[in-house]
Short mmCIF file of C-alpha atoms in Angstrom, two decimals:
data_model
loop_
_atom_site.label_atom_id
_atom_site.label_comp_id
_atom_site.label_asym_id
_atom_site.label_seq_id
_atom_site.Cartn_x
_atom_site.Cartn_y
_atom_site.Cartn_z
CA UNK A 1 -4.68 -7.10 -17.84
CA UNK A 2 -3.89 -6.36 -14.01
CA UNK A 3 -1.09 -7.86 -12.38
CA UNK A 4 -1.19 -7.74 -8.36
CA UNK A 5 2.36 -7.33 -6.69
CA UNK A 6 2.45 -8.28 -3.19
CA UNK A 7 5.81 -7.37 -1.52
CA UNK A 8 6.60 -9.51 1.43
CA UNK A 9 10.33 -9.42 2.60
CA UNK A 10 11.41 -11.30 5.37
CA UNK A 11 13.13 -8.69 7.62
CA UNK A 12 11.23 -6.42 10.05
CA UNK A 13 12.63 -4.71 13.10
CA UNK A 14 9.35 -4.11 14.81
CA UNK A 15 7.77 -7.60 14.52
CA UNK A 16 9.85 -10.51 13.79
CA UNK A 17 9.10 -12.26 10.41
CA UNK A 18 5.98 -9.70 10.33
CA UNK A 19 4.50 -10.92 7.06
CA UNK A 20 4.29 -14.38 8.63
CA UNK A 21 3.04 -13.23 12.06
CA UNK A 22 -0.23 -14.78 12.97
CA UNK A 23 -3.49 -12.80 12.72
CA UNK A 24 -6.16 -15.05 14.27
CA UNK A 25 -4.89 -18.55 13.04
CA UNK A 26 -3.57 -17.35 9.70
CA UNK A 27 -0.32 -15.53 8.63
CA UNK A 28 -0.53 -11.79 8.00
CA UNK A 29 0.43 -12.42 4.30
CA UNK A 30 -2.73 -14.96 3.83
CA UNK A 31 -4.99 -12.00 4.10
CA UNK A 32 -3.70 -10.19 1.25
CA UNK A 33 -3.31 -13.12 -0.91
CA UNK A 34 -7.00 -13.99 -0.25
CA UNK A 35 -8.08 -10.65 -1.11
CA UNK A 36 -6.19 -10.70 -4.46
CA UNK A 37 -7.43 -14.16 -5.41
CA UNK A 38 -10.90 -13.14 -4.65
CA UNK A 39 -10.75 -10.14 -6.85
CA UNK A 40 -12.21 -10.42 -10.22
CA UNK A 41 -10.00 -7.65 -11.99
CA UNK A 42 -6.82 -9.51 -11.14
CA UNK A 43 -5.17 -11.73 -13.78
CA UNK A 44 -2.09 -12.81 -12.07
CA UNK A 45 -0.85 -12.55 -8.56
CA UNK A 46 2.97 -12.55 -7.58
CA UNK A 47 4.50 -12.33 -4.22
CA UNK A 48 8.06 -10.99 -4.17
CA UNK A 49 10.39 -11.66 -1.29
CA UNK A 50 14.00 -12.27 -0.64
CA UNK A 51 12.73 -14.84 2.20
CA UNK A 52 12.80 -18.62 1.35
CA UNK A 53 10.00 -19.13 3.99
CA UNK A 54 7.86 -16.72 2.53
CA UNK A 55 8.16 -17.64 -1.13
CA UNK A 56 7.42 -21.43 -0.15
CA UNK A 57 4.34 -20.18 1.84
CA UNK A 58 3.08 -18.17 -1.21
CA UNK A 59 3.81 -20.89 -3.57
CA UNK A 60 1.60 -23.24 -1.54
CA UNK A 61 -1.12 -20.69 -1.67
CA UNK A 62 -1.17 -21.01 -5.47
CA UNK A 63 0.26 -17.84 -6.45
CA UNK A 64 3.20 -16.92 -8.62
CA UNK A 65 6.59 -16.00 -6.80
CA UNK A 66 9.68 -13.88 -7.55
CA UNK A 67 12.67 -13.82 -5.69
CA UNK A 68 14.12 -10.37 -5.34
CA UNK A 69 17.78 -9.35 -4.51
CA UNK A 70 18.68 -8.76 -0.87
CA UNK A 71 19.69 -5.16 -1.67
CA UNK A 72 15.64 -4.76 -2.67
CA UNK A 73 14.80 -6.13 0.86
CA UNK A 74 16.48 -3.83 3.33
CA UNK A 75 14.67 -1.14 5.77
CA UNK A 76 15.90 1.30 3.12
CA UNK A 77 14.41 -0.31 0.15
CA UNK A 78 11.66 1.62 -1.43
CA UNK A 79 8.32 0.25 -2.92
CA UNK A 80 8.80 1.83 -6.27
CA UNK A 81 12.16 -0.07 -6.87
CA UNK A 82 10.47 -3.38 -5.92
CA UNK A 83 7.67 -2.70 -8.34
CA UNK A 84 9.87 -1.69 -11.26
CA UNK A 85 11.91 -4.94 -10.57
CA UNK A 86 8.65 -7.06 -10.63
CA UNK A 87 7.31 -5.18 -13.73
CA UNK A 88 10.60 -5.83 -15.59
CA UNK A 89 10.13 -9.61 -14.87
CA UNK A 90 6.41 -9.47 -15.92
CA UNK A 91 6.45 -7.14 -18.97
CA UNK A 92 3.13 -8.49 -20.50
CA UNK A 93 0.75 -6.41 -17.97
CA UNK A 94 -0.48 -3.14 -18.82
CA UNK A 95 -1.58 -2.13 -15.55
CA UNK A 96 -0.46 -3.36 -12.08
CA UNK A 97 -1.72 -3.06 -8.47
CA UNK A 98 0.60 -3.17 -5.43
CA UNK A 99 -1.08 -4.53 -2.50
CA UNK A 100 0.94 -4.65 0.98
CA UNK A 101 0.44 -7.43 3.32
CA UNK A 102 0.52 -5.20 6.27
CA UNK A 103 -3.06 -3.95 5.36
CA UNK A 104 -5.15 -7.19 6.29
CA UNK A 105 -8.60 -5.62 6.15
CA UNK A 106 -8.21 -4.47 2.57
CA UNK A 107 -10.83 -6.89 1.08
CA UNK A 108 -11.48 -8.00 -2.70
CA UNK A 109 -14.26 -5.64 -3.01
CA UNK A 110 -11.99 -2.55 -2.14
CA UNK A 111 -9.71 -3.79 -4.66
CA UNK A 112 -12.65 -3.93 -7.36
CA UNK A 113 -14.23 -0.64 -6.54
CA UNK A 114 -10.71 0.98 -6.65
CA UNK A 115 -10.02 -0.48 -10.14
CA UNK A 116 -13.14 0.44 -11.34
CA UNK A 117 -12.76 4.22 -10.30
CA UNK A 118 -9.24 4.05 -11.92
CA UNK A 119 -10.54 2.98 -15.03
CA UNK A 120 -13.69 5.43 -15.05
CA UNK A 121 -11.59 8.31 -14.42
CA UNK A 122 -8.69 7.22 -16.71
CA UNK A 123 -6.21 8.09 -14.36
CA UNK A 124 -2.50 7.33 -14.38
CA UNK A 125 -2.34 6.20 -10.84
CA UNK A 126 -4.75 5.72 -8.01
CA UNK A 127 -3.80 5.43 -4.13
CA UNK A 128 -6.03 4.49 -1.44
CA UNK A 129 -6.27 6.90 1.30
CA UNK A 130 -8.07 7.58 4.75
CA UNK A 131 -9.07 10.98 5.99
CA UNK A 132 -6.62 12.80 8.23
CA UNK A 133 -6.85 15.70 10.80
CA UNK A 134 -7.03 19.14 8.87
CA UNK A 135 -5.05 20.90 11.43
CA UNK A 136 -1.83 19.08 10.29
CA UNK A 137 -2.08 22.32 7.57
CA UNK A 138 -1.61 24.62 10.54
CA UNK A 139 1.84 23.16 11.17
CA UNK A 140 5.11 24.80 10.57
CA UNK A 141 8.46 23.49 9.33
CA UNK A 142 12.02 25.38 9.17
CA UNK A 143 13.04 27.24 6.26
CA UNK A 144 17.10 26.82 5.14
CA UNK A 145 17.80 29.92 7.40
CA UNK A 146 15.90 28.02 10.16
CA UNK A 147 13.04 30.39 10.30
CA UNK A 148 9.40 29.12 10.69
CA UNK A 149 7.24 28.79 7.65
CA UNK A 150 4.04 27.15 6.96
CA UNK A 151 3.94 23.47 5.91
CA UNK A 152 2.04 23.99 2.79
CA UNK A 153 1.79 27.87 2.70
CA UNK A 154 1.88 30.79 5.09
CA UNK A 155 -1.91 31.27 4.82
CA UNK A 156 -3.10 27.82 6.35
CA UNK A 157 -1.75 28.33 9.76
CA UNK A 158 -3.92 31.33 10.45
CA UNK A 159 -7.11 30.19 8.86
CA UNK A 160 -10.18 28.97 10.69
CA UNK A 161 -10.20 25.06 10.69
CA UNK A 162 -13.51 24.88 8.88
CA UNK A 163 -11.98 26.92 5.81
CA UNK A 164 -9.12 24.60 5.54
CA UNK A 165 -9.31 21.85 2.44
CA UNK A 166 -9.59 18.02 3.27
CA UNK A 167 -6.62 16.01 4.04
CA UNK A 168 -5.84 12.57 3.03
CA UNK A 169 -3.16 10.14 3.98
CA UNK A 170 -2.17 7.11 2.03
CA UNK A 171 -3.24 4.06 4.06
CA UNK A 172 -0.71 1.53 2.05
CA UNK A 173 -3.50 -0.64 1.13
CA UNK A 174 -4.00 -0.08 -2.89
CA UNK A 175 -1.68 1.41 -5.18
CA UNK A 176 -2.75 1.29 -8.83
CA UNK A 177 -0.77 2.20 -11.91
CA UNK A 178 -0.16 2.20 -15.53
CA UNK A 179 2.79 0.25 -16.27
CA UNK A 180 4.04 2.29 -19.09
CA UNK A 181 3.94 5.52 -17.09
CA UNK A 182 5.25 3.95 -14.06
CA UNK A 183 8.39 2.66 -15.70
CA UNK A 184 9.05 5.99 -17.09
CA UNK A 185 8.40 8.23 -14.18
CA UNK A 186 9.09 5.59 -11.22
CA UNK A 187 6.35 7.30 -9.01
CA UNK A 188 3.06 6.52 -7.57
CA UNK A 189 2.05 9.95 -7.54
CA UNK A 190 1.55 10.77 -11.29
CA UNK A 191 0.22 13.99 -12.52
CA UNK A 192 -3.17 12.56 -12.98
CA UNK A 193 -3.50 10.54 -9.66
CA UNK A 194 -7.04 9.48 -8.31
CA UNK A 195 -7.88 8.44 -4.92
CA UNK A 196 -9.92 5.51 -3.33
CA UNK A 197 -11.21 6.48 0.39
CA UNK A 198 -11.29 3.70 2.90
CA UNK A 199 -12.57 3.86 6.29
CA UNK A 200 -10.46 3.69 9.35
CA UNK A 201 -10.69 0.12 10.12
CA UNK A 202 -10.12 -1.23 6.76
CA UNK A 203 -7.02 1.24 6.67
CA UNK A 204 -5.51 -0.29 9.71
CA UNK A 205 -1.59 -0.79 8.76
CA UNK A 206 0.20 -3.18 10.64
CA UNK A 207 3.59 -1.71 11.77
CA UNK A 208 3.88 -1.93 15.41
CA UNK A 209 2.95 -5.14 17.96
CA UNK A 210 0.02 -2.94 19.18
CA UNK A 211 -1.16 -2.75 15.54
CA UNK A 212 -1.10 -6.67 15.27
CA UNK A 213 -2.82 -6.79 18.79
CA UNK A 214 -5.73 -4.19 17.59
CA UNK A 215 -6.16 -6.33 14.48
CA UNK A 216 -6.60 -9.40 16.39
CA UNK A 217 -9.19 -7.72 18.52
CA UNK A 218 -11.06 -6.70 15.28
CA UNK A 219 -11.13 -9.83 13.71
CA UNK A 220 -12.49 -11.45 16.97
CA UNK A 221 -15.23 -8.87 16.65
CA UNK A 222 -15.88 -9.70 13.13
CA UNK A 223 -16.79 -13.26 14.12
#
């Protein structure tokens, strides 16, 4: 049984009340709730928030709500802490999917395809990703003495780009996990973590006002 967790806190520095900011004529949160409700693999959906307005909106959308403590709704709060809190309140689900409202173009089909891959590969967890520029592997960081070292190793910075391995970036849209494994290790990156590749548009993450503007442009193009 699969539990969908939608974390939607009220605070946001970049966009005020971001999860209720309008995308088209609907709040941003609407699109993730809609995708979850249309996903045939999900048995229950919960929206976790400290904000009464968000909880009321989610309740009116016909999904379960879970008020979280304010200490789990800060800028420094981590997603794994929120998921842990939710899973302890909903202990009867063997698997969960974390769906962040900041990914409005992640659709039900993406969730279903990712879940199918997760099951077929018998993975402990799955993270949705998009491709990333390989040349990041040529970058340097400083070691403890302040000298340069390769970000991954000391070979990649000097290798031809064509010989570098593929690079993927988590896009924040889908995190799948097994409840027992997650509660034991408190990480989305288990030893056997699969991936689900998504295109650039579907991977759009709403972080800054410019992202919301771009999302509105995409929405108009889709109509």
